[in-house]
């Protein structure tokens, strides 16, 4: 339903834009007695509007092609409808164009097509072509780039939250998997401990069952106790088997902390340690301390090989604290990608014994601190702790995709600003160069001007004339055209006087011919007013 409504709004917008542009063509083209402007303008607006949605490149090509008419001109007037037509349709085409290379080819073809048109038609030249390029740069290319930027930004806005949500879901899934894995480890530890205790109960019940001095009811009770303990052990084994992961087994979370440090030291770690005996700590706390120290030393070996490590395990009657501090790695971390799940598992294990875990960079190193109370209930999991776990996981593929999309938006914005400026610089520099060349090659020296005689044939002094005529002429001060200059075979030529182009007042020589003979020569300038 929403999609249908959106399409209807789009069609209505297309019709309204087409009507407004057509009305502008009718009003503006009425100033030109040549009806071809009106006909061509209406055709261009209609074709560009009809092909915009399905073939935006074709619509843009039709729009840009009207820039060629700027080089031709409409009787010396500027067609306002062409500028507004390019501004509107180029922007709307930029909202729909996906393949940039097609637009580049189209723009280049139109630019090249305008060059011979400007050179062949009368009263035009490279200056008209440069003007066409300038209009294209700001009335067509700039709006198209702006539309492309808006399109890219809109796509980012539509997909950004979806990618962010997907990224958060993935991070949450990884964190949940790490927590479940650690809980399975804890369950396995409990199985080893509780299974051992149940086995001892079964053994003692069996001994009691065969011991002398008991009557029959007592032996029966002892046998039932033995069977119940065996059944409980079997059920416990089945439950832990369900919880246990299929992945390769991890190192048992039990053992002597001093031996763990010695093994790490023997593997090459530079460890300075102070390890208290944790025999007085509850079994779950002792295993948590072992697991924290084990993971911390593993991370040091992986991410800071060769760094000095300080290990402190302080145990009292109320709590046990594990503190591992390592300096910065002298040679950087080992190659390979980190799973980033170890800290999540540690935080879950520490939480279940009622403790806290802090880990992060310190001055020129990294520190991990776990505080494990001996008599505390599990800490309730909070949103902050879950966010911390998800932050440890790091950015996912969705985050990278989102960053790439943002980079495309920034690149489109830069292009929308830089490319028109560069095009303007090229047009300005190229037009200025053409102007200077034409200015210098159209200078008629004063000595040559004095040699020209009225009535002489042009062929007799053609060698004195420059190769080009002056285009930049004074706008005032031109004397009346001599009689007969408007007849067939009559024409006037204009040449420069040698006055610098930096002078605000232009000057020129005018030579008028009738049937190839000089009938008048005049000097005029803007400072003669």
Short mmCIF file of C-alpha atoms in Angstrom, two decimals:
data_model
loop_
_atom_site.label_atom_id
_atom_site.label_comp_id
_atom_site.label_asym_id
_atom_site.label_seq_id
_atom_site.Cartn_x
_atom_site.Cartn_y
_atom_site.Cartn_z
CA UNK A 1 0.00 0.00 0.00
CA UNK A 2 2.77 2.41 0.93
CA UNK A 3 4.71 1.48 -2.22
CA UNK A 4 1.67 2.20 -4.41
CA UNK A 5 1.11 5.56 -2.71
CA UNK A 6 4.77 6.42 -3.21
CA UNK A 7 4.53 5.63 -6.93
CA UNK A 8 1.42 7.76 -7.30
CA UNK A 9 3.16 10.69 -5.62
CA UNK A 10 6.13 10.22 -7.94
CA UNK A 11 3.95 10.27 -11.07
CA UNK A 12 2.11 13.37 -9.84
CA UNK A 13 5.44 15.10 -9.22
CA UNK A 14 6.66 14.20 -12.72
CA UNK A 15 3.52 15.64 -14.30
CA UNK A 16 3.71 18.85 -12.26
CA UNK A 17 7.39 19.38 -13.15
CA UNK A 18 6.65 18.72 -16.82
CA UNK A 19 3.80 21.23 -16.83
CA UNK A 20 5.88 23.93 -15.12
CA UNK A 21 8.85 23.46 -17.45
CA UNK A 22 6.59 23.43 -20.51
CA UNK A 23 4.93 26.63 -19.34
CA UNK A 24 8.36 28.22 -18.88
CA UNK A 25 9.35 27.20 -22.42
CA UNK A 26 6.17 28.70 -23.87
CA UNK A 27 6.63 32.00 -22.02
CA UNK A 28 10.36 32.38 -22.67
CA UNK A 29 10.34 31.16 -26.29
CA UNK A 30 7.66 33.71 -27.17
CA UNK A 31 10.46 36.30 -27.26
CA UNK A 32 11.97 34.52 -30.26
CA UNK A 33 10.20 34.91 -33.62
CA UNK A 34 11.76 31.60 -34.65
CA UNK A 35 9.20 28.94 -33.71
CA UNK A 36 11.83 26.21 -33.71
CA UNK A 37 12.87 27.18 -30.18
CA UNK A 38 9.33 26.62 -28.90
CA UNK A 39 8.97 23.31 -30.72
CA UNK A 40 12.42 22.02 -29.74
CA UNK A 41 12.01 23.10 -26.13
CA UNK A 42 8.68 21.32 -25.70
CA UNK A 43 10.04 18.15 -27.31
CA UNK A 44 13.14 18.19 -25.07
CA UNK A 45 11.09 18.72 -21.90
CA UNK A 46 8.63 15.98 -22.83
CA UNK A 47 11.26 13.39 -23.77
CA UNK A 48 13.40 14.11 -20.70
CA UNK A 49 10.39 13.85 -18.38
CA UNK A 50 9.08 10.65 -19.99
CA UNK A 51 12.42 8.80 -19.78
CA UNK A 52 13.49 10.05 -16.36
CA UNK A 53 12.36 7.13 -14.19
CA UNK A 54 13.24 4.18 -16.41
CA UNK A 55 16.15 5.64 -18.38
CA UNK A 56 17.68 8.47 -16.32
CA UNK A 57 20.85 8.55 -18.43
CA UNK A 58 18.79 9.17 -21.59
CA UNK A 59 16.88 11.91 -19.80
CA UNK A 60 20.15 13.51 -18.72
CA UNK A 61 21.53 13.29 -22.27
CA UNK A 62 18.47 15.07 -23.67
CA UNK A 63 18.77 17.69 -20.94
CA UNK A 64 22.48 18.33 -21.52
CA UNK A 65 22.06 18.47 -25.30
CA UNK A 66 20.18 21.76 -24.94
CA UNK A 67 23.46 23.27 -23.76
CA UNK A 68 24.71 23.06 -27.36
CA UNK A 69 22.04 25.59 -28.29
CA UNK A 70 23.68 28.05 -25.91
CA UNK A 71 26.71 28.10 -28.20
CA UNK A 72 24.40 28.89 -31.13
CA UNK A 73 22.30 31.46 -29.34
CA UNK A 74 18.77 32.57 -30.10
CA UNK A 75 19.15 35.89 -31.84
CA UNK A 76 21.53 37.24 -29.22
CA UNK A 77 19.28 36.37 -26.27
CA UNK A 78 19.86 33.89 -23.46
CA UNK A 79 17.17 31.22 -23.26
CA UNK A 80 16.21 31.19 -19.59
CA UNK A 81 14.18 28.01 -19.96
CA UNK A 82 17.31 26.04 -20.93
CA UNK A 83 19.05 26.93 -17.67
CA UNK A 84 16.05 26.07 -15.48
CA UNK A 85 15.43 22.93 -17.52
CA UNK A 86 18.99 21.70 -16.94
CA UNK A 87 18.96 22.63 -13.26
CA UNK A 88 15.74 20.70 -12.62
CA UNK A 89 16.17 17.61 -14.76
CA UNK A 90 19.89 17.11 -14.05
CA UNK A 91 19.21 17.12 -10.32
CA UNK A 92 16.35 14.65 -10.70
CA UNK A 93 18.47 12.42 -12.94
CA UNK A 94 21.19 12.44 -10.29
CA UNK A 95 18.65 11.02 -7.84
CA UNK A 96 18.23 7.96 -10.06
CA UNK A 97 21.53 7.43 -11.88
CA UNK A 98 23.56 4.46 -10.67
CA UNK A 99 26.27 4.11 -13.33
CA UNK A 100 28.54 7.12 -13.29
CA UNK A 101 30.59 6.12 -16.33
CA UNK A 102 27.54 6.45 -18.59
CA UNK A 103 27.04 10.01 -17.43
CA UNK A 104 30.72 10.76 -18.07
CA UNK A 105 30.50 9.39 -21.61
CA UNK A 106 27.31 11.35 -22.26
CA UNK A 107 28.77 14.59 -20.97
CA UNK A 108 31.98 14.13 -22.97
CA UNK A 109 30.04 13.39 -26.17
CA UNK A 110 27.93 16.53 -25.79
CA UNK A 111 31.01 18.66 -25.09
CA UNK A 112 32.74 17.34 -28.21
CA UNK A 113 29.59 17.78 -30.29
CA UNK A 114 29.36 21.42 -29.27
CA UNK A 115 32.86 22.22 -30.52
CA UNK A 116 32.27 21.84 -34.30
CA UNK A 117 28.87 23.53 -33.92
CA UNK A 118 30.50 26.56 -32.33
CA UNK A 119 33.26 26.68 -34.95
CA UNK A 120 31.13 26.14 -38.06
CA UNK A 121 28.14 28.39 -37.44
CA UNK A 122 28.53 32.12 -38.07
CA UNK A 123 28.97 34.61 -35.25
CA UNK A 124 30.23 31.87 -32.94
CA UNK A 125 33.64 30.52 -31.94
CA UNK A 126 35.63 29.04 -29.12
CA UNK A 127 34.26 31.70 -26.80
CA UNK A 128 30.74 30.42 -27.39
CA UNK A 129 31.93 26.85 -26.80
CA UNK A 130 33.61 27.92 -23.54
CA UNK A 131 30.36 29.57 -22.50
CA UNK A 132 28.52 26.34 -23.23
CA UNK A 133 30.97 24.44 -21.00
CA UNK A 134 30.47 26.93 -18.20
CA UNK A 135 26.70 26.63 -18.36
CA UNK A 136 26.93 22.82 -18.45
CA UNK A 137 29.23 22.80 -15.44
CA UNK A 138 26.92 24.81 -13.22
CA UNK A 139 23.47 24.13 -14.66
CA UNK A 140 23.85 20.41 -15.41
CA UNK A 141 26.91 18.76 -13.84
CA UNK A 142 26.61 20.46 -10.46
CA UNK A 143 22.89 19.64 -9.97
CA UNK A 144 23.51 16.07 -11.12
CA UNK A 145 26.31 15.64 -8.59
CA UNK A 146 24.13 17.18 -5.91
CA UNK A 147 21.31 14.78 -6.77
CA UNK A 148 23.71 11.85 -6.66
CA UNK A 149 24.90 12.98 -3.23
CA UNK A 150 21.32 13.24 -1.97
CA UNK A 151 20.56 9.79 -3.39
CA UNK A 152 23.60 8.24 -1.69
CA UNK A 153 22.80 9.96 1.57
CA UNK A 154 19.19 8.82 1.36
CA UNK A 155 20.29 5.23 0.79
CA UNK A 156 22.56 5.50 3.81
CA UNK A 157 19.72 6.91 5.89
CA UNK A 158 17.39 4.09 4.86
CA UNK A 159 19.87 1.30 5.47
CA UNK A 160 21.92 2.74 8.29
CA UNK A 161 19.61 1.74 11.10
CA UNK A 162 19.06 -1.68 9.58
CA UNK A 163 22.80 -2.28 9.41
CA UNK A 164 23.25 -0.94 12.92
CA UNK A 165 20.53 -3.25 14.25
CA UNK A 166 22.07 -6.19 12.43
CA UNK A 167 25.46 -5.32 13.87
CA UNK A 168 24.04 -5.15 17.39
CA UNK A 169 22.26 -8.48 16.94
CA UNK A 170 25.45 -10.14 15.76
CA UNK A 171 27.44 -8.72 18.64
CA UNK A 172 24.76 -9.81 21.08
CA UNK A 173 24.76 -13.30 19.56
CA UNK A 174 28.54 -13.61 19.88
CA UNK A 175 28.42 -12.37 23.46
CA UNK A 176 25.61 -14.80 24.30
CA UNK A 177 27.55 -17.67 22.78
CA UNK A 178 30.60 -16.77 24.84
CA UNK A 179 28.53 -16.59 28.02
CA UNK A 180 26.85 -19.92 27.29
CA UNK A 181 30.21 -21.50 26.57
CA UNK A 182 31.55 -20.31 29.89
CA UNK A 183 28.45 -21.55 31.68
CA UNK A 184 28.99 -24.95 30.05
CA UNK A 185 32.54 -24.91 31.36
CA UNK A 186 31.26 -24.06 34.82
CA UNK A 187 28.75 -26.89 34.57
CA UNK A 188 31.56 -29.23 33.57
CA UNK A 189 33.58 -28.09 36.56
CA UNK A 190 30.59 -28.67 38.82
CA UNK A 191 30.17 -32.14 37.31
CA UNK A 192 33.77 -33.02 38.11
CA UNK A 193 33.43 -31.78 41.68
CA UNK A 194 29.91 -32.93 42.41
CA UNK A 195 30.43 -36.23 40.62
CA UNK A 196 33.45 -36.88 42.76
CA UNK A 197 31.45 -36.18 45.94
CA UNK A 198 28.57 -38.39 44.80
CA UNK A 199 31.00 -41.19 43.98
CA UNK A 200 32.41 -40.96 47.50
CA UNK A 201 28.87 -41.14 48.91
CA UNK A 202 28.19 -44.25 46.83
CA UNK A 203 31.44 -45.90 47.99
CA UNK A 204 30.72 -45.13 51.64
CA UNK A 205 27.14 -46.39 51.29
CA UNK A 206 28.42 -49.63 49.75
CA UNK A 207 30.87 -50.06 52.63
CA UNK A 208 28.12 -49.37 55.09
CA UNK A 209 25.91 -51.90 53.34
CA UNK A 210 28.37 -54.78 53.91
CA UNK A 211 29.53 -53.65 57.33
CA UNK A 212 28.61 -55.76 60.34
CA UNK A 213 26.44 -54.66 63.23
CA UNK A 214 23.56 -53.39 61.06
CA UNK A 215 20.12 -54.86 60.96
CA UNK A 216 18.29 -55.59 57.71
CA UNK A 217 16.37 -52.28 57.43
CA UNK A 218 19.62 -50.33 57.87
CA UNK A 219 21.37 -52.41 55.17
CA UNK A 220 18.40 -51.85 52.87
CA UNK A 221 18.60 -48.08 53.49
CA UNK A 222 22.35 -48.11 52.81
CA UNK A 223 21.77 -49.98 49.53
CA UNK A 224 19.12 -47.52 48.46
CA UNK A 225 21.50 -44.67 49.29
CA UNK A 226 24.22 -46.26 47.15
CA UNK A 227 21.83 -46.76 44.23
CA UNK A 228 20.52 -43.20 44.53
CA UNK A 229 24.05 -41.78 44.53
CA UNK A 230 24.95 -43.84 41.44
CA UNK A 231 21.75 -42.77 39.70
CA UNK A 232 22.42 -39.12 40.56
CA UNK A 233 25.95 -39.42 39.16
CA UNK A 234 24.63 -40.90 35.90
CA UNK A 235 21.94 -38.23 35.55
CA UNK A 236 24.50 -35.53 36.21
CA UNK A 237 26.74 -36.98 33.49
CA UNK A 238 23.83 -36.96 31.02
CA UNK A 239 22.93 -33.35 31.79
CA UNK A 240 26.50 -32.13 31.43
CA UNK A 241 26.79 -34.10 28.19
CA UNK A 242 23.92 -32.08 26.77
CA UNK A 243 25.49 -28.79 27.89
CA UNK A 244 28.98 -29.65 26.70
CA UNK A 245 29.95 -28.11 23.34
CA UNK A 246 30.99 -30.20 20.33
CA UNK A 247 34.13 -28.12 19.89
CA UNK A 248 37.52 -29.28 21.03
CA UNK A 249 37.75 -29.52 24.82
CA UNK A 250 39.43 -26.70 26.67
CA UNK A 251 42.04 -27.00 29.35
CA UNK A 252 40.44 -28.01 32.65
CA UNK A 253 39.63 -25.07 34.88
CA UNK A 254 41.31 -26.43 37.96
CA UNK A 255 44.80 -26.82 39.28
CA UNK A 256 47.44 -24.96 41.20
CA UNK A 257 47.89 -21.28 40.38
CA UNK A 258 51.61 -21.42 41.04
CA UNK A 259 52.03 -24.28 38.58
CA UNK A 260 50.04 -22.31 36.00
CA UNK A 261 52.41 -19.34 36.38
CA UNK A 262 55.45 -21.63 36.21
CA UNK A 263 54.23 -23.21 32.97
CA UNK A 264 53.65 -19.78 31.43
CA UNK A 265 57.11 -18.66 32.58
CA UNK A 266 58.66 -21.79 31.07
CA UNK A 267 56.97 -21.02 27.74
CA UNK A 268 58.88 -17.72 27.52
CA UNK A 269 56.78 -15.13 29.35
CA UNK A 270 58.69 -12.70 31.57
CA UNK A 271 56.59 -12.96 34.74
CA UNK A 272 57.08 -11.37 38.13
CA UNK A 273 54.56 -13.02 40.44
CA UNK A 274 53.11 -13.02 43.92
CA UNK A 275 50.61 -15.87 44.26
CA UNK A 276 48.83 -16.63 47.53
CA UNK A 277 47.39 -20.03 48.32
CA UNK A 278 43.65 -20.12 47.55
CA UNK A 279 42.91 -23.39 49.36
CA UNK A 280 40.64 -21.55 51.80
CA UNK A 281 38.56 -20.11 48.97
CA UNK A 282 35.34 -21.87 47.92
CA UNK A 283 35.79 -24.26 44.97
CA UNK A 284 33.86 -22.03 42.55
CA UNK A 285 35.98 -19.02 43.50
CA UNK A 286 39.21 -21.02 43.19
CA UNK A 287 38.21 -22.22 39.72
CA UNK A 288 37.21 -18.69 38.72
CA UNK A 289 40.61 -17.38 39.87
CA UNK A 290 42.36 -20.13 37.90
CA UNK A 291 40.28 -19.34 34.80
CA UNK A 292 40.96 -15.60 35.05
CA UNK A 293 44.70 -16.09 35.41
CA UNK A 294 44.74 -18.67 32.62
CA UNK A 295 42.94 -16.37 30.16
CA UNK A 296 45.01 -13.34 31.15
CA UNK A 297 48.31 -15.13 30.53
CA UNK A 298 46.99 -16.51 27.24
CA UNK A 299 46.08 -13.00 26.09
CA UNK A 300 49.51 -11.68 27.06
CA UNK A 301 51.21 -14.42 25.07
CA UNK A 302 48.99 -13.69 22.08
CA UNK A 303 48.74 -9.90 22.07
CA UNK A 304 51.90 -8.77 23.88
CA UNK A 305 54.63 -11.39 23.27
CA UNK A 306 57.89 -10.49 24.95
CA UNK A 307 56.30 -7.98 27.31
CA UNK A 308 57.01 -7.99 31.04
CA UNK A 309 54.11 -9.31 33.13
CA UNK A 310 53.25 -8.73 36.77
CA UNK A 311 50.92 -11.29 38.41
CA UNK A 312 49.34 -10.71 41.81
CA UNK A 313 46.94 -13.22 43.41
CA UNK A 314 45.95 -11.98 46.85
CA UNK A 315 43.66 -14.17 48.93
CA UNK A 316 42.11 -13.42 52.32
CA UNK A 317 39.36 -14.95 54.40
CA UNK A 318 36.74 -12.84 52.62
CA UNK A 319 37.87 -12.46 49.01
CA UNK A 320 40.44 -13.30 46.36
CA UNK A 321 41.86 -10.76 43.95
CA UNK A 322 43.65 -11.58 40.69
CA UNK A 323 45.61 -8.76 39.05
CA UNK A 324 47.62 -9.15 35.83
CA UNK A 325 49.48 -6.16 34.38
CA UNK A 326 51.59 -6.34 31.23
CA UNK A 327 53.70 -3.74 29.49
CA UNK A 328 53.32 -2.84 25.83
CA UNK A 329 54.43 -5.45 23.34
CA UNK A 330 57.92 -4.65 22.02
CA UNK A 331 57.24 -6.29 18.65
CA UNK A 332 53.47 -6.04 18.34
CA UNK A 333 50.86 -8.81 18.61
CA UNK A 334 51.15 -12.16 16.92
CA UNK A 335 49.46 -12.53 13.53
CA UNK A 336 45.94 -13.86 13.47
CA UNK A 337 42.47 -12.61 14.31
CA UNK A 338 41.28 -12.57 17.90
CA UNK A 339 37.92 -14.13 18.69
CA UNK A 340 37.38 -11.53 21.45
CA UNK A 341 35.31 -14.01 23.44
CA UNK A 342 37.67 -14.74 26.30
CA UNK A 343 36.87 -11.59 28.26
CA UNK A 344 33.15 -12.17 27.81
CA UNK A 345 33.49 -15.66 29.27
CA UNK A 346 35.59 -14.37 32.15
CA UNK A 347 33.07 -11.67 32.95
CA UNK A 348 30.30 -14.29 33.01
CA UNK A 349 32.23 -16.62 35.31
CA UNK A 350 33.16 -13.79 37.65
CA UNK A 351 29.56 -12.56 37.70
CA UNK A 352 28.26 -15.99 38.69
CA UNK A 353 30.46 -16.01 41.81
CA UNK A 354 29.36 -12.48 42.75
CA UNK A 355 32.58 -10.76 41.67
CA UNK A 356 33.63 -7.96 39.32
CA UNK A 357 36.02 -7.89 36.39
CA UNK A 358 37.78 -4.85 35.00
CA UNK A 359 40.03 -4.96 31.94
CA UNK A 360 41.46 -2.24 29.75
CA UNK A 361 44.54 -0.34 28.64
CA UNK A 362 46.65 1.41 31.21
CA UNK A 363 49.68 3.66 30.93
CA UNK A 364 51.94 1.86 28.42
CA UNK A 365 50.27 -1.48 28.95
CA UNK A 366 47.14 -3.47 29.76
CA UNK A 367 45.66 -4.51 33.11
CA UNK A 368 43.08 -7.11 34.15
CA UNK A 369 41.66 -7.12 37.68
CA UNK A 370 39.17 -9.67 39.05
CA UNK A 371 37.73 -9.34 42.55
CA UNK A 372 36.12 -12.56 43.79
CA UNK A 373 34.25 -12.52 47.13
CA UNK A 374 34.12 -15.83 48.99
CA UNK A 375 30.54 -15.56 50.15
CA UNK A 376 28.37 -13.69 47.66
CA UNK A 377 25.40 -14.40 45.44
CA UNK A 378 25.72 -14.09 41.65
CA UNK A 379 25.60 -10.51 40.45
CA UNK A 380 22.51 -9.71 38.41
CA UNK A 381 23.25 -9.18 34.75
CA UNK A 382 22.62 -5.56 33.71
CA UNK A 383 22.29 -3.74 30.42
CA UNK A 384 25.63 -2.04 31.08
CA UNK A 385 27.40 -5.37 31.44
CA UNK A 386 25.82 -6.66 28.23
CA UNK A 387 26.87 -3.50 26.40
CA UNK A 388 30.41 -3.96 27.69
CA UNK A 389 30.46 -7.54 26.41
CA UNK A 390 29.15 -6.48 23.02
CA UNK A 391 31.74 -3.70 22.83
CA UNK A 392 34.48 -6.28 23.36
CA UNK A 393 33.31 -8.18 20.29
CA UNK A 394 34.13 -5.18 18.12
CA UNK A 395 32.63 -4.03 14.84
CA UNK A 396 30.98 -6.60 12.61
CA UNK A 397 30.65 -6.74 8.84
CA UNK A 398 27.56 -4.55 9.10
CA UNK A 399 29.61 -1.84 10.80
CA UNK A 400 32.16 -1.99 8.02
CA UNK A 401 29.40 -1.81 5.41
CA UNK A 402 27.94 1.19 7.19
CA UNK A 403 31.33 2.90 7.23
CA UNK A 404 31.77 2.21 3.51
CA UNK A 405 28.35 3.73 2.84
CA UNK A 406 29.27 6.81 4.85
CA UNK A 407 32.51 7.05 2.91
CA UNK A 408 30.54 6.98 -0.35
CA UNK A 409 28.37 9.82 0.92
CA UNK A 410 31.42 11.90 1.82
CA UNK A 411 32.99 11.12 -1.55
CA UNK A 412 29.81 12.18 -3.37
CA UNK A 413 29.72 15.45 -1.45
CA UNK A 414 33.36 16.15 -2.27
CA UNK A 415 32.72 15.39 -5.93
CA UNK A 416 29.68 17.67 -5.95
CA UNK A 417 31.93 20.51 -4.78
CA UNK A 418 35.29 19.78 -6.37
CA UNK A 419 34.28 18.68 -9.88
CA UNK A 420 32.30 21.85 -10.75
CA UNK A 421 35.11 23.99 -9.35
CA UNK A 422 37.66 22.10 -11.44
CA UNK A 423 35.47 22.37 -14.53
CA UNK A 424 35.06 26.08 -13.94
CA UNK A 425 38.82 26.40 -13.58
CA UNK A 426 39.37 24.51 -16.82
CA UNK A 427 36.78 26.59 -18.64
CA UNK A 428 38.13 29.83 -17.20
CA UNK A 429 41.74 28.91 -17.89
CA UNK A 430 41.03 27.53 -21.36
CA UNK A 431 38.79 30.44 -22.26
CA UNK A 432 41.39 32.88 -21.01
CA UNK A 433 44.09 31.18 -23.06
CA UNK A 434 41.92 31.23 -26.19
CA UNK A 435 41.14 34.90 -25.55
CA UNK A 436 44.81 35.82 -25.27
CA UNK A 437 45.74 33.87 -28.40
CA UNK A 438 42.92 35.46 -30.38
CA UNK A 439 43.79 38.89 -28.99
CA UNK A 440 47.46 38.70 -29.95
CA UNK A 441 46.86 37.14 -33.38
CA UNK A 442 44.34 39.83 -34.41
CA UNK A 443 46.57 42.88 -33.92
CA UNK A 444 47.03 45.14 -36.98
CA UNK A 445 50.19 47.24 -36.49
CA UNK A 446 49.72 51.00 -36.80
CA UNK A 447 52.37 51.17 -39.56
CA UNK A 448 50.46 48.59 -41.62
CA UNK A 449 47.21 50.47 -41.05
CA UNK A 450 48.79 53.66 -42.43
CA UNK A 451 49.83 51.83 -45.61
CA UNK A 452 46.27 50.89 -46.49
CA UNK A 453 44.81 53.05 -49.28
CA UNK A 454 41.16 53.62 -50.06
CA UNK A 455 40.18 51.89 -53.30
CA UNK A 456 42.98 49.32 -53.13
CA UNK A 457 42.10 45.68 -53.70
CA UNK A 458 42.22 43.52 -50.61
CA UNK A 459 44.56 41.05 -52.31
CA UNK A 460 47.15 43.78 -52.70
CA UNK A 461 47.65 44.23 -48.97
CA UNK A 462 46.35 40.91 -47.61
CA UNK A 463 49.87 40.11 -46.40
CA UNK A 464 49.69 43.05 -44.00
CA UNK A 465 46.50 41.83 -42.31
CA UNK A 466 46.51 39.50 -39.27
CA UNK A 467 45.34 35.89 -39.59
CA UNK A 468 42.37 36.50 -37.26
CA UNK A 469 39.85 39.22 -36.71
CA UNK A 470 39.26 40.83 -33.34
CA UNK A 471 36.24 39.45 -31.47
CA UNK A 472 36.44 41.55 -28.30
CA UNK A 473 35.38 44.89 -29.78
CA UNK A 474 34.50 48.24 -28.22
CA UNK A 475 30.83 48.38 -27.35
CA UNK A 476 30.62 52.12 -28.09
CA UNK A 477 32.22 54.63 -30.43
CA UNK A 478 31.83 52.76 -33.72
CA UNK A 479 31.34 55.24 -36.61
CA UNK A 480 28.47 54.82 -39.08
CA UNK A 481 28.87 52.17 -41.74
CA UNK A 482 29.80 53.76 -45.11
CA UNK A 483 27.18 53.73 -47.89
CA UNK A 484 27.03 50.54 -49.89
CA UNK A 485 28.43 48.36 -47.10
CA UNK A 486 25.10 46.59 -46.77
CA UNK A 487 24.99 45.58 -50.45
CA UNK A 488 25.85 42.06 -51.62
CA UNK A 489 29.61 41.53 -51.72
CA UNK A 490 30.21 44.14 -49.02
CA UNK A 491 31.60 43.40 -45.54
CA UNK A 492 33.57 44.94 -42.70
CA UNK A 493 36.54 43.43 -40.91
CA UNK A 494 37.75 44.31 -37.42
CA UNK A 495 41.33 44.14 -36.12
CA UNK A 496 43.09 45.04 -32.91
CA UNK A 497 45.18 48.14 -32.40
CA UNK A 498 47.86 46.74 -30.12
CA UNK A 499 46.28 48.20 -27.00
CA UNK A 500 46.78 45.90 -23.99
CA UNK A 501 43.90 43.62 -23.04
CA UNK A 502 44.25 44.91 -19.48
CA UNK A 503 43.01 48.33 -20.63
CA UNK A 504 39.37 48.79 -19.72
CA UNK A 505 38.75 50.86 -22.89
CA UNK A 506 38.93 48.67 -25.99
CA UNK A 507 39.94 50.01 -29.40
CA UNK A 508 39.77 48.56 -32.92
CA UNK A 509 40.44 49.17 -36.62
CA UNK A 510 37.51 48.71 -38.97
CA UNK A 511 38.09 47.98 -42.67
CA UNK A 512 35.04 47.97 -44.95
CA UNK A 513 35.12 46.38 -48.40
CA UNK A 514 32.78 46.42 -51.37
CA UNK A 515 33.47 43.86 -54.09
CA UNK A 516 36.91 43.22 -52.64
CA UNK A 517 38.05 46.87 -52.57
CA UNK A 518 38.65 49.00 -49.49
CA UNK A 519 36.00 51.72 -49.27
CA UNK A 520 36.55 52.89 -45.66
CA UNK A 521 39.00 52.46 -42.81
CA UNK A 522 38.26 53.74 -39.31
CA UNK A 523 39.79 53.73 -35.86
CA UNK A 524 37.44 53.86 -32.90
CA UNK A 525 37.62 53.16 -29.17
CA UNK A 526 35.54 53.29 -26.04
CA UNK A 527 37.50 56.24 -24.64
CA UNK A 528 36.16 58.45 -27.45
CA UNK A 529 32.81 59.22 -25.91
#
